[in-house]
Coordinates of C-alpha atoms in Angstrom, one line a residue:
X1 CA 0.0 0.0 0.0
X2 CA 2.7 2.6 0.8
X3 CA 5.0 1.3 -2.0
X4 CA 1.7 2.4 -4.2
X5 CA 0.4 5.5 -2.0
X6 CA 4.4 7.0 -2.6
X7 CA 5.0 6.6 -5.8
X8 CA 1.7 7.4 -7.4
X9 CA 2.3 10.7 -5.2
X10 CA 5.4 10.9 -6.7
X11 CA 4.1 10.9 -10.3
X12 CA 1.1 13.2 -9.7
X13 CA 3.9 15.5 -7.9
X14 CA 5.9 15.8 -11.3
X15 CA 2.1 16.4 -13.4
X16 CA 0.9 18.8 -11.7
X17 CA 2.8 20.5 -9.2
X18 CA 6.5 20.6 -10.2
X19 CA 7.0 23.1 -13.3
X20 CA 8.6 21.1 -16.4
X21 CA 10.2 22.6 -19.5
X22 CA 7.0 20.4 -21.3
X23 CA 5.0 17.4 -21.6
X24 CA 7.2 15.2 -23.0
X25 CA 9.5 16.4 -20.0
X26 CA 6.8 14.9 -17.4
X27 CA 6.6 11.8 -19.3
X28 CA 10.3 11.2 -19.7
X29 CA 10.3 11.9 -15.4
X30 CA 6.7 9.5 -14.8
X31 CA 8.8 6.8 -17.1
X32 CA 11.7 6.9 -15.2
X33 CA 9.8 6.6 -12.2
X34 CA 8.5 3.6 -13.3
X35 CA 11.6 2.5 -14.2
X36 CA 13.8 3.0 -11.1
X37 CA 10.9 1.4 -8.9
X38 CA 11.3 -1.8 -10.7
X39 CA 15.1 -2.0 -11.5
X40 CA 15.6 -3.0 -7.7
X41 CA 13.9 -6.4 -8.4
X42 CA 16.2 -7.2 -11.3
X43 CA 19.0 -6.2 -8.9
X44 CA 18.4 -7.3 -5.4
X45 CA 16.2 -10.1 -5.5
X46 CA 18.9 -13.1 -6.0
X47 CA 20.5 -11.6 -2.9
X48 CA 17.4 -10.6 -1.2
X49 CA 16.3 -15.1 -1.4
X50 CA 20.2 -15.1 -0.4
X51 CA 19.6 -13.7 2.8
X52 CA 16.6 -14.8 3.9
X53 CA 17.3 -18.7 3.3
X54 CA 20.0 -18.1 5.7
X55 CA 18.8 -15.6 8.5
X56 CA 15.7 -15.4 10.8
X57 CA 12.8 -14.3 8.0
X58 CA 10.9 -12.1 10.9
X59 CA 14.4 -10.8 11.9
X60 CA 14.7 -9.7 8.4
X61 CA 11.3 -8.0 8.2
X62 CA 11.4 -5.8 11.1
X63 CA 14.5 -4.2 10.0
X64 CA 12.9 -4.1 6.0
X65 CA 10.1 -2.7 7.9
X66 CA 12.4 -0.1 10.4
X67 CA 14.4 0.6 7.3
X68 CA 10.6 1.7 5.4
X69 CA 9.9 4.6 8.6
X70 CA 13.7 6.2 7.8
X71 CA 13.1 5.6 4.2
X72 CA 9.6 7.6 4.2
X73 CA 10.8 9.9 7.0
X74 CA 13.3 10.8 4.5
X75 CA 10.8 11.0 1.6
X76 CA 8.3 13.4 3.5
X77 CA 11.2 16.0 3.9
X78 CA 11.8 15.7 0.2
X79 CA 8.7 15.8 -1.0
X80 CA 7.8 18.8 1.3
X81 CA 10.8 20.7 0.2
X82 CA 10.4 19.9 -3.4
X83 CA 13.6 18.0 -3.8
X84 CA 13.0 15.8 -7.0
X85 CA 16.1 14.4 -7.2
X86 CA 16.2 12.9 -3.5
X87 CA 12.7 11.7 -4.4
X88 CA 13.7 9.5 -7.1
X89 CA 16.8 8.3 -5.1
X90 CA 14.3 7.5 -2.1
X91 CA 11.8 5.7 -4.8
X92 CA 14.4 3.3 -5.9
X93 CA 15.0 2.2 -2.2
X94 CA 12.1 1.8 -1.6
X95 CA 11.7 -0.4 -4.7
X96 CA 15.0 -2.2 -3.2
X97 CA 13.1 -2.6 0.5
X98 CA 10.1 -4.1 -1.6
X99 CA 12.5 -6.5 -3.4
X100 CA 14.2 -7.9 -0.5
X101 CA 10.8 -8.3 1.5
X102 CA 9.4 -10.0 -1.5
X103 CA 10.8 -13.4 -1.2
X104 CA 10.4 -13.7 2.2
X105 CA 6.6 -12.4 2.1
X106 CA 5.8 -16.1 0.3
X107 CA 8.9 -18.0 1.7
X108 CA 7.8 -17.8 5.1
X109 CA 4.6 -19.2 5.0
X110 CA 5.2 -23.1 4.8
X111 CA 7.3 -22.3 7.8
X112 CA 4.6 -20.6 10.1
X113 CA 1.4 -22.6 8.2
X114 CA 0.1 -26.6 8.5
X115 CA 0.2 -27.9 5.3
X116 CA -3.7 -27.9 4.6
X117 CA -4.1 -24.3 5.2
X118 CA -0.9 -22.8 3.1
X119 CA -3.5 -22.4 -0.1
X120 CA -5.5 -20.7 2.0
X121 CA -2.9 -18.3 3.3
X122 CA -1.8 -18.1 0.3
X123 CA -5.4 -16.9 -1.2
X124 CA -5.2 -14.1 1.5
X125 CA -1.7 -12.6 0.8
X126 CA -2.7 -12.4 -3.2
X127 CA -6.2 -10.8 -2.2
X128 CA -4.6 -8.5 0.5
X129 CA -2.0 -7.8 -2.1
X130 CA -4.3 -6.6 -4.9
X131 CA -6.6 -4.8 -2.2
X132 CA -3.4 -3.1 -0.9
X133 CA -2.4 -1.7 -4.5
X134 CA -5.9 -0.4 -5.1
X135 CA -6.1 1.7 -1.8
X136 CA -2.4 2.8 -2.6
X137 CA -3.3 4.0 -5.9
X138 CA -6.8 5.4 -5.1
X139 CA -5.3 7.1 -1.8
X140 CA -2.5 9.0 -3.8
X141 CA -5.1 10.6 -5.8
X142 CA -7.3 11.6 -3.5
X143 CA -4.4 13.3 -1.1
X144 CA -3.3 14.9 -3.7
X145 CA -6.5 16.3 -4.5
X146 CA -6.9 18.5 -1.2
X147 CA -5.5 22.2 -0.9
X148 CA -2.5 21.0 1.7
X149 CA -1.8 17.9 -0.3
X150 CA 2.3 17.9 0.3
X151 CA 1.0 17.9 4.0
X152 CA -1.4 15.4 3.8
X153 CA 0.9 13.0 1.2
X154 CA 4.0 13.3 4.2
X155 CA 1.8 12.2 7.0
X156 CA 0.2 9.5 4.8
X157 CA 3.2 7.6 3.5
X158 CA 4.6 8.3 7.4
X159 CA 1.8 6.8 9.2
X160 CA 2.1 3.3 6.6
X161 CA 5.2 3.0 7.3
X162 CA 4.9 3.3 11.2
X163 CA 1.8 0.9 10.7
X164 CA 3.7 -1.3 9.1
X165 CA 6.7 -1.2 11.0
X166 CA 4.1 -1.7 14.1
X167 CA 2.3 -5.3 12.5
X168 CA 6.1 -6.6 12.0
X169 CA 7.0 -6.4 15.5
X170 CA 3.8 -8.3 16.3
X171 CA 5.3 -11.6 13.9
X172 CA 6.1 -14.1 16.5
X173 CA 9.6 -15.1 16.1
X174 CA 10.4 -18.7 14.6
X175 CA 12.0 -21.1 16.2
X176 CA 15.7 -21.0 16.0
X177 CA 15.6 -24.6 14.6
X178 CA 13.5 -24.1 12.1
X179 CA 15.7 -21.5 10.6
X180 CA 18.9 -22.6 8.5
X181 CA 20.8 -19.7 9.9
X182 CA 24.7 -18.7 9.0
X183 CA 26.2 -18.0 12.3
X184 CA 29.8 -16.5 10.3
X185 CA 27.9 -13.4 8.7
X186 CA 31.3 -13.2 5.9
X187 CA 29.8 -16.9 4.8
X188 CA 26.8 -15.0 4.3
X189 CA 27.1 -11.8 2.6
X190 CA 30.2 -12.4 0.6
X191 CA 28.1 -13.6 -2.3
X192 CA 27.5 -10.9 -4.5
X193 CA 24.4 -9.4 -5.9
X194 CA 25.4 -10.8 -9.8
X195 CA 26.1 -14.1 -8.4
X196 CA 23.1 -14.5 -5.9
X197 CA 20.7 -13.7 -8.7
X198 CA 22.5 -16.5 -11.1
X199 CA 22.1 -18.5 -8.4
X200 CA 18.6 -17.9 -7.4
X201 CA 18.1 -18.9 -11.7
X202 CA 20.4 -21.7 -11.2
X203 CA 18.3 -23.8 -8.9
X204 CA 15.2 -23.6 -11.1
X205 CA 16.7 -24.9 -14.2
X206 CA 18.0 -27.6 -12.1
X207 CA 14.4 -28.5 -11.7
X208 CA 12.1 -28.2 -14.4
X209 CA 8.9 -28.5 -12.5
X210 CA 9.7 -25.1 -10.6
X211 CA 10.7 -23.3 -14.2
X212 CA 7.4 -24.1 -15.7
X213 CA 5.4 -23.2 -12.5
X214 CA 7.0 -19.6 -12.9
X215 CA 7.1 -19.5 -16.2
X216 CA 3.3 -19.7 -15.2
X217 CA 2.9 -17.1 -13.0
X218 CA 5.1 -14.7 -14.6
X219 CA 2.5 -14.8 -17.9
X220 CA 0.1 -13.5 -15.6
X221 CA 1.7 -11.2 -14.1
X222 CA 2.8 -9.9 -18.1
X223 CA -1.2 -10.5 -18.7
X224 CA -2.5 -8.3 -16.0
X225 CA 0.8 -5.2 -16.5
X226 CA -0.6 -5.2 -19.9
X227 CA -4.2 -4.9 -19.5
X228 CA -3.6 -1.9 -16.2
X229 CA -1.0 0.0 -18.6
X230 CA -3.7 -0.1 -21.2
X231 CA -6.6 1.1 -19.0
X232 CA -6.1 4.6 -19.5
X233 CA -5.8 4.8 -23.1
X234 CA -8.7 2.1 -23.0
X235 CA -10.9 5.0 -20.9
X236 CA -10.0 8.1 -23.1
X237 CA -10.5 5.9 -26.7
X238 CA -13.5 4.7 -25.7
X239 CA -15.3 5.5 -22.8
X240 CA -14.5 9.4 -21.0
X241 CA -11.9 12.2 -20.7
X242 CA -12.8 11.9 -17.1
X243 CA -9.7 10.0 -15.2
X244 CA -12.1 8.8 -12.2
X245 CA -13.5 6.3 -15.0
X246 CA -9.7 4.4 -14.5
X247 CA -10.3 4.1 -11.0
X248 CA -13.4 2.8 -11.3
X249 CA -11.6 -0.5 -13.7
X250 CA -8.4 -0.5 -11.7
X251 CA -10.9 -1.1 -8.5
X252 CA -13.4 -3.3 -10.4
X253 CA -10.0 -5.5 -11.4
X254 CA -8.1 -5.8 -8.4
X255 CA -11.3 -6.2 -6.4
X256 CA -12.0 -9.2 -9.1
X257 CA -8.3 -10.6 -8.0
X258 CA -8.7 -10.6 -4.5
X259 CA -12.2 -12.3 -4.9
X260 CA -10.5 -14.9 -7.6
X261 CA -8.0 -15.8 -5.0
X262 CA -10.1 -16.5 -2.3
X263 CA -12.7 -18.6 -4.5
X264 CA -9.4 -20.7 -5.5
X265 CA -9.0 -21.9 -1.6
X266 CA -12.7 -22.7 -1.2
X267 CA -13.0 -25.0 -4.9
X268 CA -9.8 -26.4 -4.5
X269 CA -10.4 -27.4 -1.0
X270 CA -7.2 -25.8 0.6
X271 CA -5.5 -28.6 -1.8
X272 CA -2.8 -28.4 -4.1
X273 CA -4.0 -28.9 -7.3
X274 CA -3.5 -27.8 -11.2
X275 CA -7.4 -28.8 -11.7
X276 CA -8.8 -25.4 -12.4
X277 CA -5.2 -23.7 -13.9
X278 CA -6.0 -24.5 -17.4
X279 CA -9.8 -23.5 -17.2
X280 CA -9.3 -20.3 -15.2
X281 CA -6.9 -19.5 -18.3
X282 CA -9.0 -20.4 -20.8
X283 CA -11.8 -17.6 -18.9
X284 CA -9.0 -15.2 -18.9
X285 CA -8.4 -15.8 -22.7
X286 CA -12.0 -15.8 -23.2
X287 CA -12.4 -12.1 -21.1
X288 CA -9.4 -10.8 -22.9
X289 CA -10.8 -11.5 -26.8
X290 CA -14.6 -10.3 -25.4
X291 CA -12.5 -6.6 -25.6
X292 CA -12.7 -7.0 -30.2
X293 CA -16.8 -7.1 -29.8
X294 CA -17.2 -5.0 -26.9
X295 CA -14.4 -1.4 -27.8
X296 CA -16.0 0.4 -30.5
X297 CA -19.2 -1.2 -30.8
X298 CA -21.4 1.2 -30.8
X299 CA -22.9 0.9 -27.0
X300 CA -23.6 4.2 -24.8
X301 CA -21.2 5.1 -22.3
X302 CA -22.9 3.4 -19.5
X303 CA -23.4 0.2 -21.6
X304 CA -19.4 0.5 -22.3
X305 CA -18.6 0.6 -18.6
X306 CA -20.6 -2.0 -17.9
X307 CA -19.3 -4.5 -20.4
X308 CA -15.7 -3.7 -19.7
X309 CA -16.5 -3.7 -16.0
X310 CA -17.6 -7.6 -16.7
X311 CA -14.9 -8.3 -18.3
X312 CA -11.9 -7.5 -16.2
X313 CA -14.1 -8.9 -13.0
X314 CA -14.7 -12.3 -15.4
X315 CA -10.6 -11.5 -16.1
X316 CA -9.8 -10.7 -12.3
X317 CA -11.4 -13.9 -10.9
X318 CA -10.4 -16.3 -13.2
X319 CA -6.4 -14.6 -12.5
X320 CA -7.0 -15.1 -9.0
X321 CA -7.9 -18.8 -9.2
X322 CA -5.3 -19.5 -11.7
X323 CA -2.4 -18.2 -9.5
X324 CA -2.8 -19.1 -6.1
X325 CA -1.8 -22.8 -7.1
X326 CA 0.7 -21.7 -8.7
X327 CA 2.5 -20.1 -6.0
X328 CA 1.2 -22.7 -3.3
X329 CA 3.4 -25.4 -5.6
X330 CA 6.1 -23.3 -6.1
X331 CA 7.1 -23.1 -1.8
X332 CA 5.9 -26.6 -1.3
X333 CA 8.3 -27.7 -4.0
X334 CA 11.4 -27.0 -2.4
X335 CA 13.6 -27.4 0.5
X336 CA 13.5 -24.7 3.3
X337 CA 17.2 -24.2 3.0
X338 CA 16.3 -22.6 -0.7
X339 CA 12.7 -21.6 -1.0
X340 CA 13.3 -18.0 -0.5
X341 CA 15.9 -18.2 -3.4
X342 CA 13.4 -19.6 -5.6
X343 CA 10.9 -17.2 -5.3
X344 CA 13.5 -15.0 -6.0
X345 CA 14.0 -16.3 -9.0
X346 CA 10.5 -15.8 -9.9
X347 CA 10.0 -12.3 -8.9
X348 CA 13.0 -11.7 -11.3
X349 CA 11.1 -13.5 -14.0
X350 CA 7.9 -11.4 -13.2
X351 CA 9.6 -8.4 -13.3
X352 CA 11.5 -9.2 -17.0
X353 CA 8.2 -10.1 -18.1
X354 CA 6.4 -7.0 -17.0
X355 CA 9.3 -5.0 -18.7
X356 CA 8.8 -7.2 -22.0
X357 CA 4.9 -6.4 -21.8
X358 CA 5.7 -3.1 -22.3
X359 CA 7.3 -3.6 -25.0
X360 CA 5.1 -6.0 -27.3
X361 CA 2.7 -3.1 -26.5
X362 CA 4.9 -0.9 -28.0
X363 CA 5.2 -3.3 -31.2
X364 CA 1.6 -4.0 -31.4
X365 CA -0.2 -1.2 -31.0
X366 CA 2.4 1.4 -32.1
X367 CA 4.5 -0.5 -34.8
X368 CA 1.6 -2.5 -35.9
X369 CA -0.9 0.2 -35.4
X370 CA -3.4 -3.3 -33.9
X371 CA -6.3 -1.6 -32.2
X372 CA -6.4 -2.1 -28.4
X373 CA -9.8 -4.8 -29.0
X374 CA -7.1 -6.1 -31.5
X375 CA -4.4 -6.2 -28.6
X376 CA -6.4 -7.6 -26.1
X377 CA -7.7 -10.8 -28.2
X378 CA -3.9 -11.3 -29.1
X379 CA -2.8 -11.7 -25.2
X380 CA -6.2 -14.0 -24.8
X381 CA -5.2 -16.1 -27.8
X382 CA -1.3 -16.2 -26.6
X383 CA -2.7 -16.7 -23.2
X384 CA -4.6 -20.0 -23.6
X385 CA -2.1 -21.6 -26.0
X386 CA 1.2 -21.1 -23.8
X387 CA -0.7 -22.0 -20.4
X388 CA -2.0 -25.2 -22.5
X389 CA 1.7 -25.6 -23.3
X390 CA 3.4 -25.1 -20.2
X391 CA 0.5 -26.8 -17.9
X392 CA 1.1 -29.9 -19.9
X393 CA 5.2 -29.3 -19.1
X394 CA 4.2 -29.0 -15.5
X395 CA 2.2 -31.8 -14.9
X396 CA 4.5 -34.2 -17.0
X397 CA 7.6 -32.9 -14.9
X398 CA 5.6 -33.7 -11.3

């Protein structure tokens, strides 16, 4: 929530208050925003799974979690003086903090959960996840909306950060034996950040079963960056100048996620199971190609909400019952000495292949000059034909 609150301040800070030379000054600063945020994942994240395979993982997020308060301490005197550099130094630590919390967020759980309820934990951190983005995202605009908005951005990343700070004091510690801990900290940080990262890789290639499973999640994770970078182009093309209307999808879809994830745990009975992977792809494939009949046909703006509103709810659920399995498999797969190091691995695939989903927008719509209908069926069509693929991969690898 405060990665999202921050920098979405952050970019309606350079559009509107900050004075730029022009507008294709602001969208060169909201790109590199973007851009620095996610860089710490390609980065830190092999050495991130390095570190938390080897120390205490609640250890690890209280200071991540101390580290956040100085971090957005920091960022409130920034942003109040105006200092735009220091706020785009300050955006890609905290993109760092996020990438070394990230594989202990998922790593953790088999360690503190029974077996029978880790899909169900699982189901809550996706749908607390997606909520958590949302109110981010809808919180940034509507401080900054308000007359003392500098004031009212400072206290509100502060006060996530102390919040958060406060829950991860409340994580009971684990056990010392549960924790394969390196007592000579030079065995421990000597790796570096190159080599922990080709390591992290290494150990999923070594096992085929873990590359497919997040090969897996990282398509959705490409699906669903490419349908929320479209959504505002989607909104002013077809349905209203009026930027509230994004909102209204981004909430409809994350909403849809959280709701997806939770329905996973209840039909797949807190089991493991690839049952419902290939359907819940085949509906997302199905919502995606609904977008050709649905953009430009002719409907009234309400009708036009509506529909789309369907479809990325019909696209949300079936996401969130297609990857909680995923990532249940992936930490009951491996040993605890390298789970974190694993998942690792797969936020550094998730990351390459939200980068690349840029991109084969770029070639699509602006190469190729493919309406966005036209776009969207080509990620449902890609969709069902690579998770058929790669499903079939997984299964015959278990």
């Amino acid at each position: 929530m405060n990665d999202n609150l921050y920098k979405n301040v952050l970019l309606l800070f350079i559009a509107f208050v900050i004075p730029v030379g022009s507008s294709a000054d602001s969208a060169l600063l909201v790109n590199l925003a973007a851009g620095l945020f996610i860089l710490p994942f390609f980065i830190f994240s092999g050495h991130a799974g390095w570190l938390a395979d080897r120390y205490n993982k609640v250890d690890i997020i209280r200071k991540l979690k101390l580290l956040e308060v100085i971090l957005m301490l920091s960022a409130a005197i920034s942003l109040y003086f105006q200092q735009l550099t220091l706020l785009f130094i300050l955006l890609f630590f905290m993109g760092t903090q996020s990438a070394y919390f990230g594989p202990i967020k998922y790593a953790i759980l088999p360690q503190v959960m029974p077996k029978n309820e880790l899909l169900g934990a699982n189901a809550l951190v996706e749908m607390a996840t997606f909520v958590a983005i949302l109110i981010g995202t809808l919180l940034a605009g509507v401080v900054m909306a308000f007359e003392q908005a500098i004031i009212f951005a400072c206290a509100g990343i502060i006060i996530l950060a102390v919040l958060g700070w406060l829950a991860a004091v409340q994580i009971p510690m684990l056990p010392a034996t549960e924790e394969a801990e390196v007592t000579n900290t030079e065995q421990a940080t000597k790796i570096g950040f190159y080599a922990a990262s080709k390591q992290s890789i290494k150990v999923i290639f070594t096992d085929k079963k873990l590359l497919y499973c997040i090969l897996l999640i990282s398509w959705f994770w490409f699906l669903g960056a490419s349908v929320l970078t479209q959504l505002p182009n989607l909104v002013k093309a077809y349905l209203s100048d009026n930027p509230a209307y994004v909102s209204i999808l981004l909430a409809v879809f994350s909403l849809a996620v959280g709701i997806g994830s939770l329905l996973s745990n209840f039909l797949n009975k807190g089991k493991v199971k690839f049952t419902l992977v290939v359907p819940a792809a085949y509906l997302m494939a199905v919502a995606c190609c609904g977008f050709v009949l649905t953009l430009g046909s002719g409907y009234n703006q309400v009708s036009q909400l509506l529909t789309i509103s369907a479809l990325l709810t019909v696209l949300g659920i079936a996401g969130g019952v297609f990857i909680v399995p995923l990532y249940t498999f992936l930490q009951t797969q491996v040993s605890a000495n390298v789970r974190a190091q694993v998942i690792a691995a797969n936020n550094i695939f998730n990351a390459i292949f939200m980068v690349v989903s840029a991109i084969v927008a770029i070639v699509i719509l602006a190469i190729l000059q493919l309406s966005l209908g036209q776009y969207f069926m080509v990620l449902g069509v890609t969709t069902a034909v690579l998770v058929h693929y790669y499903q079939n991969k997984l299964q015959a690898s278990c």
